[in-house]
Amino acid sequence: MNKQTIIIALLAIVAMTGQAQKHLPELKYSKKPAVLKGMILGDASQRPNSVGVRYLLKYTSGMGDALRQESTAVDADGHFSLNLPTGTTVDCHVTVGNCRFTCYVVPGQTVSFTLNLGKMKKGLAEALTFSGQLADFNHDLVYATEQGIDPETIYRDIEAKRNMGKLADELPEKSEQGYFNYLDSTYRHINELIGGDHKIGTAYREFAKAANRYELGAMMPFCCQSIQYAGIETDEDYEAFEARLRQRLDNYMLDDPWVNPVLSYVMWGMPETFVTSYVSWPVKLPADYQQCHLASKYLEQMGAQKQLLTEEQKDSVRTFLPVLGRDVLDYNDRMERELSFVSEQGMSRICTLPDSTKDSDDILSAVLQPYRGRPVLLDLWETTCGPCRFAFKEMHEKKKELAGRMHFVCIASENSDLATWQRLIPNYIGDHYRLSKQQLQALHRQIPCDTNGVPVWVVINADGTIHHAFKGWGSLDQMMKELSPVLK
């Protein structure tokens, strides 16, 4: 073999290696953490002090231990490193100061990026340089999102319009068929955008088209919630509409999308849409996904429904989840210990307000009356609020630590199902009140912040005056910054 041939062969190997790194690996579970590391370049005085990451474990259902949040400090030279026990290849939402972007990480592998703050005016895609696993893929993801051609972002906007009742205004033909025509034209338009931008590499283009197809299928069942159809007035009409919708999804599933590894990975985001809903025949998940799906159901039972595993379920976990079973059983054991601790210490109580407050406009004083002398964190939440439950989980250990220094008062309303509320609160540290809708409205009028939505937090001084009120959940660190002035 001559020198020129050797050089060509080596270049081919390098090219193949680079190409392989562009592709998103198949969904595999692994105990090895993914590593996200990098460097922030720019003026030290403007450089953020930390890097934060949020991600969702793919083998969960979105509740329980699914949502994870990690953060780490940026050192004096701008370097940072994070170990992420993701369990699977997953997309991470990264926050660096005011800069936010999404990238994928792989268990047992390192994803690195350099963020040049001096180039931010030119856009994130110019300021970010990725290396390590999925370097080209992650850069394409940032670029496509910035250009407005990321399918997930486009369909999320459609979903927001649907939820606000504004989607119908965009349909040329306000009918059932008009809705499906709108989806079909959106699908074709996104594929044209993806295919027409030559800066996007082959791997991300393949992934984005798979995401486009998945999002199209996921939007189909929302048809009946998007439009007021003329002619659908009787049960028979609605059943006929359901049959047409089922036929559409049957056609969507005809070529068995789960066979396509890329689309199969994307579809894992919401498998119930295709596994149990609207499709006429049972959908068989690939072996790895089937394990993930079963594990997610057990974790949902423990995390969302707050019900421990029965002995029969434990046997099923040991039999059918050879890889994920230990994690599921460990979570059950941990939850059992937590429930026992909270119960034994009397750290969760059901409380009621005096009958005299039923028509009172000063609900806040009635709520706070038993707690004078210590600071209070007032938590307005509802059982249907995901961020509320996540906040309970994140604050659990800190509440135990601060139990002797301040009171935690948790307020839900009649908007929360009574049985669900009664089942959940034994796991959540604090004194729990369930107000009528009238009482809640009166309380809202006394809180000096936007109360349109939950969670709402009111930090109360030891003398009963309001220190600060705000809405939403950010992080445990942010919450402690809010509490620290009243704890001094």
Short mmCIF file of N, CA and C in Angstrom, two decimals, residues 274-366:
data_model
loop_
_atom_site.label_atom_id
_atom_site.label_comp_id
_atom_site.label_asym_id
_atom_site.label_seq_id
_atom_site.Cartn_x
_atom_site.Cartn_y
_atom_site.Cartn_z
N PHE A 274 -49.76 6.69 21.34
CA PHE A 274 -49.82 5.66 20.31
C PHE A 274 -50.03 4.26 20.89
N VAL A 275 -49.66 4.07 22.17
CA VAL A 275 -49.74 2.73 22.75
C VAL A 275 -51.15 2.39 23.20
N THR A 276 -51.81 3.34 23.85
CA THR A 276 -53.11 3.03 24.45
C THR A 276 -54.27 3.86 23.92
N SER A 277 -54.00 4.88 23.12
CA SER A 277 -55.07 5.79 22.72
C SER A 277 -55.28 5.81 21.22
N TYR A 278 -56.52 5.72 20.83
CA TYR A 278 -56.97 6.01 19.46
C TYR A 278 -56.53 5.01 18.39
N VAL A 279 -55.58 4.13 18.69
CA VAL A 279 -55.14 3.18 17.67
C VAL A 279 -55.90 1.86 17.86
N SER A 280 -56.38 1.28 16.76
CA SER A 280 -57.29 0.14 16.85
C SER A 280 -56.61 -1.14 17.32
N TRP A 281 -55.31 -1.29 17.02
CA TRP A 281 -54.64 -2.53 17.39
C TRP A 281 -53.55 -2.25 18.43
N PRO A 282 -53.19 -3.27 19.23
CA PRO A 282 -52.13 -3.04 20.24
C PRO A 282 -50.81 -2.70 19.57
N VAL A 283 -50.12 -1.72 20.13
CA VAL A 283 -48.82 -1.31 19.62
C VAL A 283 -47.75 -1.97 20.47
N LYS A 284 -46.84 -2.68 19.83
CA LYS A 284 -45.78 -3.37 20.55
C LYS A 284 -44.51 -2.52 20.56
N LEU A 285 -44.07 -2.18 21.75
CA LEU A 285 -42.84 -1.41 21.87
C LEU A 285 -41.63 -2.32 21.73
N PRO A 286 -40.51 -1.82 21.20
CA PRO A 286 -39.27 -2.59 21.20
C PRO A 286 -38.90 -2.99 22.63
N ALA A 287 -38.09 -4.02 22.78
CA ALA A 287 -37.80 -4.59 24.10
C ALA A 287 -37.29 -3.54 25.09
N ASP A 288 -36.33 -2.69 24.66
CA ASP A 288 -35.79 -1.69 25.57
C ASP A 288 -36.88 -0.70 26.01
N TYR A 289 -37.73 -0.32 25.05
CA TYR A 289 -38.78 0.64 25.36
C TYR A 289 -39.84 0.00 26.26
N GLN A 290 -40.10 -1.30 26.05
CA GLN A 290 -41.10 -1.97 26.86
C GLN A 290 -40.70 -1.96 28.33
N GLN A 291 -39.42 -2.20 28.59
CA GLN A 291 -38.94 -2.11 29.97
C GLN A 291 -39.11 -0.70 30.51
N CYS A 292 -38.74 0.28 29.70
CA CYS A 292 -38.88 1.67 30.12
C CYS A 292 -40.34 2.00 30.41
N HIS A 293 -41.22 1.52 29.54
CA HIS A 293 -42.65 1.82 29.67
C HIS A 293 -43.20 1.23 30.97
N LEU A 294 -42.87 -0.02 31.27
CA LEU A 294 -43.35 -0.66 32.48
C LEU A 294 -42.78 0.03 33.72
N ALA A 295 -41.48 0.36 33.68
CA ALA A 295 -40.87 1.07 34.81
C ALA A 295 -41.56 2.41 35.04
N SER A 296 -41.91 3.09 33.95
CA SER A 296 -42.54 4.40 34.07
C SER A 296 -43.88 4.30 34.78
N LYS A 297 -44.61 3.21 34.53
CA LYS A 297 -45.92 3.04 35.16
C LYS A 297 -45.78 2.86 36.67
N TYR A 298 -44.80 2.06 37.08
CA TYR A 298 -44.57 1.87 38.52
C TYR A 298 -44.12 3.17 39.17
N LEU A 299 -43.23 3.91 38.49
CA LEU A 299 -42.75 5.17 39.05
C LEU A 299 -43.86 6.21 39.11
N GLU A 300 -44.77 6.18 38.13
CA GLU A 300 -45.90 7.09 38.15
C GLU A 300 -46.80 6.78 39.34
N GLN A 301 -47.02 5.49 39.60
CA GLN A 301 -47.84 5.10 40.74
C GLN A 301 -47.24 5.63 42.04
N MET A 302 -45.92 5.50 42.18
CA MET A 302 -45.27 5.96 43.41
C MET A 302 -45.11 7.47 43.44
N GLY A 303 -44.71 8.06 42.30
CA GLY A 303 -44.41 9.49 42.28
C GLY A 303 -45.64 10.36 42.19
N ALA A 304 -46.53 10.07 41.23
CA ALA A 304 -47.69 10.92 41.02
C ALA A 304 -48.84 10.55 41.94
N GLN A 305 -49.07 9.25 42.13
CA GLN A 305 -50.22 8.81 42.92
C GLN A 305 -49.87 8.55 44.38
N LYS A 306 -48.57 8.56 44.71
CA LYS A 306 -48.11 8.36 46.08
C LYS A 306 -48.61 7.05 46.67
N GLN A 307 -48.54 5.98 45.88
CA GLN A 307 -48.92 4.66 46.35
C GLN A 307 -47.73 3.72 46.22
N LEU A 308 -47.36 3.09 47.34
CA LEU A 308 -46.24 2.16 47.33
C LEU A 308 -46.57 0.90 46.56
N LEU A 309 -45.55 0.17 46.12
CA LEU A 309 -45.75 -1.08 45.39
C LEU A 309 -46.31 -2.16 46.31
N THR A 310 -47.22 -2.95 45.76
CA THR A 310 -47.69 -4.13 46.48
C THR A 310 -46.64 -5.24 46.35
N GLU A 311 -46.78 -6.31 47.13
CA GLU A 311 -45.83 -7.43 47.04
C GLU A 311 -45.89 -8.08 45.67
N GLU A 312 -47.11 -8.16 45.10
CA GLU A 312 -47.24 -8.74 43.75
C GLU A 312 -46.52 -7.87 42.72
N GLN A 313 -46.63 -6.57 42.85
CA GLN A 313 -45.94 -5.67 41.92
C GLN A 313 -44.42 -5.78 42.07
N LYS A 314 -43.95 -5.93 43.28
CA LYS A 314 -42.51 -6.11 43.50
C LYS A 314 -42.01 -7.36 42.78
N ASP A 315 -42.82 -8.44 42.84
CA ASP A 315 -42.44 -9.68 42.13
C ASP A 315 -42.39 -9.44 40.63
N SER A 316 -43.35 -8.66 40.11
CA SER A 316 -43.36 -8.37 38.67
C SER A 316 -42.14 -7.55 38.28
N VAL A 317 -41.75 -6.59 39.14
CA VAL A 317 -40.57 -5.78 38.87
C VAL A 317 -39.34 -6.66 38.77
N ARG A 318 -39.18 -7.59 39.71
CA ARG A 318 -38.01 -8.47 39.72
C ARG A 318 -38.00 -9.38 38.49
N THR A 319 -39.20 -9.77 38.02
CA THR A 319 -39.29 -10.72 36.91
C THR A 319 -39.11 -10.04 35.56
N PHE A 320 -39.77 -8.89 35.36
CA PHE A 320 -39.85 -8.30 34.02
C PHE A 320 -38.93 -7.10 33.80
N LEU A 321 -38.24 -6.64 34.85
CA LEU A 321 -37.36 -5.49 34.69
C LEU A 321 -35.95 -5.84 35.16
N PRO A 322 -35.25 -6.69 34.40
CA PRO A 322 -33.91 -7.12 34.83
C PRO A 322 -32.90 -5.97 34.93
N VAL A 323 -33.10 -4.91 34.13
CA VAL A 323 -32.16 -3.80 34.14
C VAL A 323 -32.63 -2.66 35.05
N LEU A 324 -33.90 -2.28 34.91
CA LEU A 324 -34.41 -1.12 35.63
C LEU A 324 -35.00 -1.46 36.99
N GLY A 325 -35.19 -2.76 37.26
CA GLY A 325 -35.90 -3.18 38.47
C GLY A 325 -35.30 -2.66 39.76
N ARG A 326 -33.97 -2.67 39.86
CA ARG A 326 -33.34 -2.24 41.09
C ARG A 326 -33.64 -0.77 41.39
N ASP A 327 -33.65 0.06 40.35
CA ASP A 327 -33.96 1.48 40.53
C ASP A 327 -35.40 1.66 41.03
N VAL A 328 -36.33 0.90 40.45
CA VAL A 328 -37.73 1.01 40.83
C VAL A 328 -37.91 0.59 42.29
N LEU A 329 -37.30 -0.52 42.69
CA LEU A 329 -37.42 -1.00 44.06
C LEU A 329 -36.73 -0.06 45.06
N ASP A 330 -35.59 0.49 44.65
CA ASP A 330 -34.89 1.45 45.52
C ASP A 330 -35.76 2.68 45.75
N TYR A 331 -36.42 3.15 44.70
CA TYR A 331 -37.29 4.33 44.83
C TYR A 331 -38.45 4.02 45.77
N ASN A 332 -39.01 2.81 45.67
CA ASN A 332 -40.10 2.41 46.56
C ASN A 332 -39.63 2.38 48.01
N ASP A 333 -38.42 1.83 48.26
CA ASP A 333 -37.88 1.76 49.62
C ASP A 333 -37.64 3.17 50.18
N ARG A 334 -37.08 4.04 49.35
CA ARG A 334 -36.80 5.39 49.79
C ARG A 334 -38.08 6.14 50.14
N MET A 335 -39.10 5.96 49.30
CA MET A 335 -40.37 6.63 49.54
C MET A 335 -41.04 6.09 50.81
N GLU A 336 -40.91 4.78 51.04
CA GLU A 336 -41.50 4.18 52.24
C GLU A 336 -40.86 4.76 53.51
N ARG A 337 -39.55 4.96 53.48
CA ARG A 337 -38.84 5.55 54.63
C ARG A 337 -39.27 7.00 54.85
N GLU A 338 -39.43 7.74 53.74
CA GLU A 338 -39.82 9.15 53.85
C GLU A 338 -41.22 9.27 54.43
N LEU A 339 -42.14 8.43 53.95
CA LEU A 339 -43.52 8.48 54.44
C LEU A 339 -43.56 8.17 55.93
N SER A 340 -42.77 7.19 56.34
CA SER A 340 -42.73 6.79 57.75
C SER A 340 -42.17 7.92 58.59
N PHE A 341 -41.12 8.57 58.12
CA PHE A 341 -40.48 9.65 58.87
C PHE A 341 -41.44 10.83 59.06
N VAL A 342 -42.06 11.27 57.96
CA VAL A 342 -42.96 12.42 58.03
C VAL A 342 -44.13 12.13 58.95
N SER A 343 -44.65 10.90 58.89
CA SER A 343 -45.78 10.51 59.73
C SER A 343 -45.39 10.48 61.20
N GLU A 344 -44.25 9.85 61.50
CA GLU A 344 -43.83 9.72 62.89
C GLU A 344 -43.52 11.07 63.53
N GLN A 345 -42.96 11.99 62.78
CA GLN A 345 -42.59 13.29 63.32
C GLN A 345 -43.75 14.29 63.35
N GLY A 346 -44.89 13.90 62.81
CA GLY A 346 -46.03 14.81 62.77
C GLY A 346 -45.76 16.04 61.94
N MET A 347 -45.00 15.89 60.85
CA MET A 347 -44.58 17.04 60.06
C MET A 347 -45.58 17.38 58.95
N SER A 348 -46.64 16.61 58.85
CA SER A 348 -47.68 16.91 57.87
C SER A 348 -49.03 16.81 58.59
N ARG A 349 -49.79 17.92 58.60
CA ARG A 349 -51.06 17.94 59.32
C ARG A 349 -52.15 18.55 58.45
N ILE A 350 -53.37 18.05 58.61
CA ILE A 350 -54.54 18.67 57.99
C ILE A 350 -55.10 19.68 58.98
N CYS A 351 -55.25 20.92 58.54
CA CYS A 351 -55.74 21.99 59.41
C CYS A 351 -56.99 22.62 58.78
N THR A 352 -57.81 23.23 59.62
CA THR A 352 -59.02 23.90 59.12
C THR A 352 -59.09 25.29 59.72
N LEU A 353 -59.76 26.19 59.02
CA LEU A 353 -59.97 27.55 59.52
C LEU A 353 -61.28 27.60 60.31
N PRO A 354 -61.38 28.52 61.25
CA PRO A 354 -62.64 28.66 62.00
C PRO A 354 -63.81 28.96 61.06
N ASP A 355 -65.00 28.51 61.45
CA ASP A 355 -66.19 28.75 60.63
C ASP A 355 -66.44 30.24 60.43
N SER A 356 -65.98 31.04 61.38
CA SER A 356 -66.23 32.48 61.30
C SER A 356 -65.53 33.15 60.12
N THR A 357 -64.55 32.45 59.54
CA THR A 357 -63.81 33.03 58.41
C THR A 357 -64.48 32.76 57.06
N LYS A 358 -65.58 32.06 57.07
CA LYS A 358 -66.20 31.64 55.81
C LYS A 358 -66.45 32.81 54.86
N ASP A 359 -66.96 33.91 55.43
CA ASP A 359 -67.27 35.07 54.59
C ASP A 359 -66.32 36.22 54.84
N SER A 360 -65.19 35.96 55.48
CA SER A 360 -64.25 37.02 55.83
C SER A 360 -63.42 37.45 54.62
N ASP A 361 -63.09 38.74 54.61
CA ASP A 361 -62.19 39.24 53.57
C ASP A 361 -60.74 39.20 54.03
N ASP A 362 -60.52 38.94 55.33
CA ASP A 362 -59.15 38.91 55.86
C ASP A 362 -58.75 37.46 56.14
N ILE A 363 -58.68 36.66 55.07
CA ILE A 363 -58.32 35.25 55.20
C ILE A 363 -56.87 35.10 55.64
N LEU A 364 -56.01 36.01 55.18
CA LEU A 364 -54.59 35.90 55.49
C LEU A 364 -54.35 35.91 57.00
N SER A 365 -55.01 36.81 57.73
CA SER A 365 -54.83 36.88 59.18
C SER A 365 -55.31 35.60 59.84
N ALA A 366 -56.42 35.04 59.34
CA ALA A 366 -56.95 33.80 59.92
C ALA A 366 -55.97 32.64 59.71
#
